[in-house]
Short mmCIF file of C-alpha atoms in Angstrom, two decimals:
data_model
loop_
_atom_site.label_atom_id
_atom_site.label_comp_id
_atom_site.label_asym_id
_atom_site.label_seq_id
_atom_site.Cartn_x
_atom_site.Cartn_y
_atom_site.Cartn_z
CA UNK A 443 -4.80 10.92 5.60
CA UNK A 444 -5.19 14.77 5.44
CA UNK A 445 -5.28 16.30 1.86
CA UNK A 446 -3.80 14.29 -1.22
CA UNK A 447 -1.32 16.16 -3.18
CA UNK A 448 -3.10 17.59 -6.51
CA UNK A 449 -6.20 15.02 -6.86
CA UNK A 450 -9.24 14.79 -4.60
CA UNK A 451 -9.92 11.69 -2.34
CA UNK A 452 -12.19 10.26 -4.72
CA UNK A 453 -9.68 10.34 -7.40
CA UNK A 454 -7.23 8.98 -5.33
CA UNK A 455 -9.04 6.14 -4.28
CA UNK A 456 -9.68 5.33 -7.71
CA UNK A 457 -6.19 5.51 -8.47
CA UNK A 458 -4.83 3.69 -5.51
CA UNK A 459 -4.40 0.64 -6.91
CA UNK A 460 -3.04 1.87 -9.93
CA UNK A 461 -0.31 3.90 -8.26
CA UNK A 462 1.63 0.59 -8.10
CA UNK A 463 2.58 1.06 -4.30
CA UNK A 464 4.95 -1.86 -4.29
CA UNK A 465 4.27 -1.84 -0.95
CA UNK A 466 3.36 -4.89 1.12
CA UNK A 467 -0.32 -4.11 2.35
CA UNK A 468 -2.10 -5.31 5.80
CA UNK A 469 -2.93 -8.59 7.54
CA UNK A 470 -6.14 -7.02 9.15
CA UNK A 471 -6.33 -4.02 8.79
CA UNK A 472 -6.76 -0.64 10.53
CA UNK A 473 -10.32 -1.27 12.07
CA UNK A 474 -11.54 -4.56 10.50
CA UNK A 475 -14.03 -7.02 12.60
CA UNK A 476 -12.85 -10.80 12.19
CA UNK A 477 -15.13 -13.43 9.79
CA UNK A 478 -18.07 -14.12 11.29
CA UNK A 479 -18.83 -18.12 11.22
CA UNK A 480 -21.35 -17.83 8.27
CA UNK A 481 -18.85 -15.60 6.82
CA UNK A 482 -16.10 -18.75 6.78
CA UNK A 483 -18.76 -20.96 6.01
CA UNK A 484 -20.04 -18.87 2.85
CA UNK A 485 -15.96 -18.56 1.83
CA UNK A 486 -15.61 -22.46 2.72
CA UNK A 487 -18.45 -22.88 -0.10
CA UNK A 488 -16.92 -20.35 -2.61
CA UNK A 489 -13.76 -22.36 -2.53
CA UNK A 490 -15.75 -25.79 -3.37
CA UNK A 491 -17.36 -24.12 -6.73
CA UNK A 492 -20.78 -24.03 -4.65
CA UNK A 493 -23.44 -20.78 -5.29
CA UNK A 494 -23.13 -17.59 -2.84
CA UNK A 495 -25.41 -15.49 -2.42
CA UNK A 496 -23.92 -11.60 -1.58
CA UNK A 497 -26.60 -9.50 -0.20
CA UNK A 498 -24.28 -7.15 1.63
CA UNK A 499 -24.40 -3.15 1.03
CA UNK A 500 -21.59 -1.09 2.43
CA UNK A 501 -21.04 2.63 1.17
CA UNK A 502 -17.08 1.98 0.21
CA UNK A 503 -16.27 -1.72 -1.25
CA UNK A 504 -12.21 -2.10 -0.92
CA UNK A 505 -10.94 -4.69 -3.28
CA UNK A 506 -7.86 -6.93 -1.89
CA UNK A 507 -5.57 -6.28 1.22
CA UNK A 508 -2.39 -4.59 -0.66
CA UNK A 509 -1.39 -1.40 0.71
CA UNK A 510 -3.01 0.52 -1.45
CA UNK A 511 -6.62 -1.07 -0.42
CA UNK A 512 -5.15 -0.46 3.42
CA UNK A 513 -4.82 3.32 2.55
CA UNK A 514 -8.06 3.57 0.96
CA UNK A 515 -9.72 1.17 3.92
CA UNK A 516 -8.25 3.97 6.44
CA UNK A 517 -8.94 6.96 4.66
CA UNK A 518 -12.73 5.79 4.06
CA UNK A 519 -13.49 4.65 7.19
CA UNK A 520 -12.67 8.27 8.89
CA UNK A 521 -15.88 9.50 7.16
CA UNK A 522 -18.13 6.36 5.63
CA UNK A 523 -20.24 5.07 7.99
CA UNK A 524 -20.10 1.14 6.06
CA UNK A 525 -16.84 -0.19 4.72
CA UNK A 526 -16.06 -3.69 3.68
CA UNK A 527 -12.44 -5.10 2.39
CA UNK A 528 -12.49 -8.33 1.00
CA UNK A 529 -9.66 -10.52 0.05
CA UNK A 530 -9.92 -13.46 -2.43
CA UNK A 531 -6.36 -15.01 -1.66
CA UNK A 532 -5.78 -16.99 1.89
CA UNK A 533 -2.90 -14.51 2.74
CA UNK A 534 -3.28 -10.54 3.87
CA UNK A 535 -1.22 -8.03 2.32
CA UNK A 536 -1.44 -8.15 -1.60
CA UNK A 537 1.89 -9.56 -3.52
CA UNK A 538 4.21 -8.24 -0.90
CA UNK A 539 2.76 -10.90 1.65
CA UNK A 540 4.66 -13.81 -0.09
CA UNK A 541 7.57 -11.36 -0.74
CA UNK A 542 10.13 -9.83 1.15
CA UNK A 543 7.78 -7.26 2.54
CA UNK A 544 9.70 -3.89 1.50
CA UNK A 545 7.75 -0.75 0.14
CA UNK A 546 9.15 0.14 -3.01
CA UNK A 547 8.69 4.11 -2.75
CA UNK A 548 11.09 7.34 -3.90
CA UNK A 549 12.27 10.24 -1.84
CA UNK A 550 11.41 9.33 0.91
CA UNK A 551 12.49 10.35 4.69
CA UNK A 552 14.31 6.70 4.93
CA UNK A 553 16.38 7.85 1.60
CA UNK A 554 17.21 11.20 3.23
CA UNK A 555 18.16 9.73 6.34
CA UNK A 556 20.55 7.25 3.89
CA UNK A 557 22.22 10.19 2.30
CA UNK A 558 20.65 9.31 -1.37
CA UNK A 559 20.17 12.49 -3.34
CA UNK A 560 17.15 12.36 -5.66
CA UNK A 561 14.67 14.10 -7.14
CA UNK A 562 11.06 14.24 -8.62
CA UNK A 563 12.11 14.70 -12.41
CA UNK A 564 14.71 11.55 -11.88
CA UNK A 565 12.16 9.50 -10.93
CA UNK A 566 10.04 10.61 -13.65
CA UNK A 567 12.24 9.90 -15.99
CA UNK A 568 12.87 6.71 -14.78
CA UNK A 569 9.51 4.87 -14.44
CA UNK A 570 8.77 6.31 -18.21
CA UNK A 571 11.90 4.76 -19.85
CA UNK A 572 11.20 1.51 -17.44
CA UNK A 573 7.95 1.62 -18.88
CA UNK A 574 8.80 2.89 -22.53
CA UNK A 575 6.69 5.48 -22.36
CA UNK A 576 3.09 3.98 -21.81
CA UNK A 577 3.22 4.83 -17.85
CA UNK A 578 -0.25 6.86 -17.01
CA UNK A 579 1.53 10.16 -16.14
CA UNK A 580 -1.22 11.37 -14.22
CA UNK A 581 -1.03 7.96 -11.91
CA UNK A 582 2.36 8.02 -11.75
CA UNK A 583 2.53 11.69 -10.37
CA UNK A 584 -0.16 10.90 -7.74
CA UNK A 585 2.48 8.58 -6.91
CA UNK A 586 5.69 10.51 -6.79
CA UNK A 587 3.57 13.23 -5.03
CA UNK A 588 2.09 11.25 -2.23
CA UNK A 589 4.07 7.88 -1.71
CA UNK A 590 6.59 10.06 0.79
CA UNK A 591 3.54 11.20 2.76
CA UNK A 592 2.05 7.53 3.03
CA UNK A 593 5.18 6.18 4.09
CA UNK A 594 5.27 9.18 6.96
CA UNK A 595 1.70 8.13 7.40
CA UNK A 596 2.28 4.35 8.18
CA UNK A 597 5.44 5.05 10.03
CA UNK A 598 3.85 7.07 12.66
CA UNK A 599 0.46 4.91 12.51
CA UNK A 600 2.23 1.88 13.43
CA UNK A 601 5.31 3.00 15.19
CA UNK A 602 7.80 1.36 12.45
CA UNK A 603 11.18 3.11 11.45
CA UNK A 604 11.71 2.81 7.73
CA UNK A 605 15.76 2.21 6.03
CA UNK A 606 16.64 2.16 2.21
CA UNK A 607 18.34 -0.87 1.77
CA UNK A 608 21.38 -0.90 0.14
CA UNK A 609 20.64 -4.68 -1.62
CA UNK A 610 18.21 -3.17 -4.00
CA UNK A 611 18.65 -0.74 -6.91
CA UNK A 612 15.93 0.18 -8.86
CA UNK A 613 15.06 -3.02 -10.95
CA UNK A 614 16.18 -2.07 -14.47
CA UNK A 615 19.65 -0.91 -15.13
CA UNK A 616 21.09 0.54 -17.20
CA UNK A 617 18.33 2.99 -17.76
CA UNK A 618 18.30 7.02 -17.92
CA UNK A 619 17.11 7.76 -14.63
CA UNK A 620 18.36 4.83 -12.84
CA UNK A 621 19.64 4.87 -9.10
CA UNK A 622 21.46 2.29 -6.87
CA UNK A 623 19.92 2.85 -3.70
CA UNK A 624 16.87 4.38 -2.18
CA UNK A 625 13.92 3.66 -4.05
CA UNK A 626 13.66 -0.25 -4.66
CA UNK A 627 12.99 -1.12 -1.58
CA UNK A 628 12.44 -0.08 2.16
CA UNK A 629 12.59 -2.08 5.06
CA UNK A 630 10.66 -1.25 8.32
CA UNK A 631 11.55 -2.02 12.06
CA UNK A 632 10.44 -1.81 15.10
CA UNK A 633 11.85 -1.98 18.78
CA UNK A 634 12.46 -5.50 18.18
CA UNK A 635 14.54 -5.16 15.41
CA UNK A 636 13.62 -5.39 10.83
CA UNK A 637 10.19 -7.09 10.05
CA UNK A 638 9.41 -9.68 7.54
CA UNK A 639 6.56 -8.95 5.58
CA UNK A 640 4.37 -11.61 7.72
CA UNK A 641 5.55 -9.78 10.82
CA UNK A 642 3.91 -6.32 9.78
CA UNK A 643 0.70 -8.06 8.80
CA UNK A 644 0.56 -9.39 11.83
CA UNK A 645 1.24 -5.96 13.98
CA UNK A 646 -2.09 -4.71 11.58
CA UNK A 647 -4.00 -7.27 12.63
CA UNK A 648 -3.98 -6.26 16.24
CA UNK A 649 -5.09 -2.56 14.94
CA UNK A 650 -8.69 -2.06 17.61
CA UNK A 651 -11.99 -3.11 15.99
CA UNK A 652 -13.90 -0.15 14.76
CA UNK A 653 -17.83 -0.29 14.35
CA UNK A 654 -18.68 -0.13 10.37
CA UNK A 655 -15.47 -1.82 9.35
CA UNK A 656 -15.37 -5.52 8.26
CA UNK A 657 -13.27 -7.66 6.54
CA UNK A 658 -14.12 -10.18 4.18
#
């Protein structure tokens, strides 16, 4: 993923999560080997209440399949030899999987492209009123800073075309800060036409198998 924007890649793997990429994450993702039998079997006895014994040890552990665990997945397995996602839910793709699907990220190409006119200290001054003040401000910076570059990132990694939809509006109005358009939520396409949520899991899931990588 290149440099991050004023943190490290440790940092910003620890922060991933936290960043609150409203983003809907991946189905399989980028390099992930499909369940074993055992593997079914041992999640088959999780979900009855029985004992499991984990003996696995992998150099990065990503927890969940949002997008920000599918950023993290990709950026560790470029240099970790072991990585392991696992998922606790029977769906891929963190909350946005039984949403909608669209990312929820500011000034963006896809806002440009709209004709929106933002800026960093707007949207700064928007997710601290939203939040009345208690936002982490070094989090939500990481965000601001690097959100634009994922979404490049994922567009030219999977080939999709992202729009700001004009149905959403940031979610709390009337607040200081506050825009109509452009930042509450992006939809992505294809060739074929706009993709649900399920649809872009999917397209993930057919990412090649890369050795090192497995999902859980």
């Amino acid at each position: 993923m290149g440099e991050i924007k004023g943190m490290g890649r440790r940092d910003f793997l620890k922060t991933a999560a936290l960043s609150g990429l409203a983003l809907g994450g991946a189905a399989a993702l980028t390099g992930c080997a499909p369940s074993t039998g055992a593997e079914k079997g041992a999640s088959a006895k999780a979900s009855a209440g029985a004992d499991v014994a984990w003996d696995k040890e992998v150099d990065v552990l990503v927890i969940g399949s949002g997008t920000g665990a599918f950023a993290a997945l990709v950026a560790a397995a470029k240099g970790a030899e072991s990585v392991c996602l696992v998922e606790k839910g029977t769906m891929w793709g963190g909350t946005a999987a039984t949403s909608g699907g669209g990312l929820a990220v500011p000034l963006t190409y896809a806002a440009t492209d709209a004709g929106i006119t933002d800026s960093k200290e707007e949207v700064v001054k928007y997710f601290t009123n939203a939040t009345d003040g208690r936002v982490d401000q070094a989090v939500l910076n990481s965000f601001i800073d690097n959100g634009s570059t994922f979404i490049d990132w994922i567009s030219e990694e999977m080939g999709w075309k992202f729009a700001a939809s004009p149905l959403f509006g940031d979610y709390y109005e009337p607040m200081d800060g506050w825009i109509p358009m452009g930042r509450g939520s992006l939809g992505a396409a294809d060739a074929s036409g706009s993709l649900s949520a399920a649809q872009m899991w999917d397209q993930m899931s057919l990412r090649p198998v890369q050795p090192g990588v497995r999902l859980l």
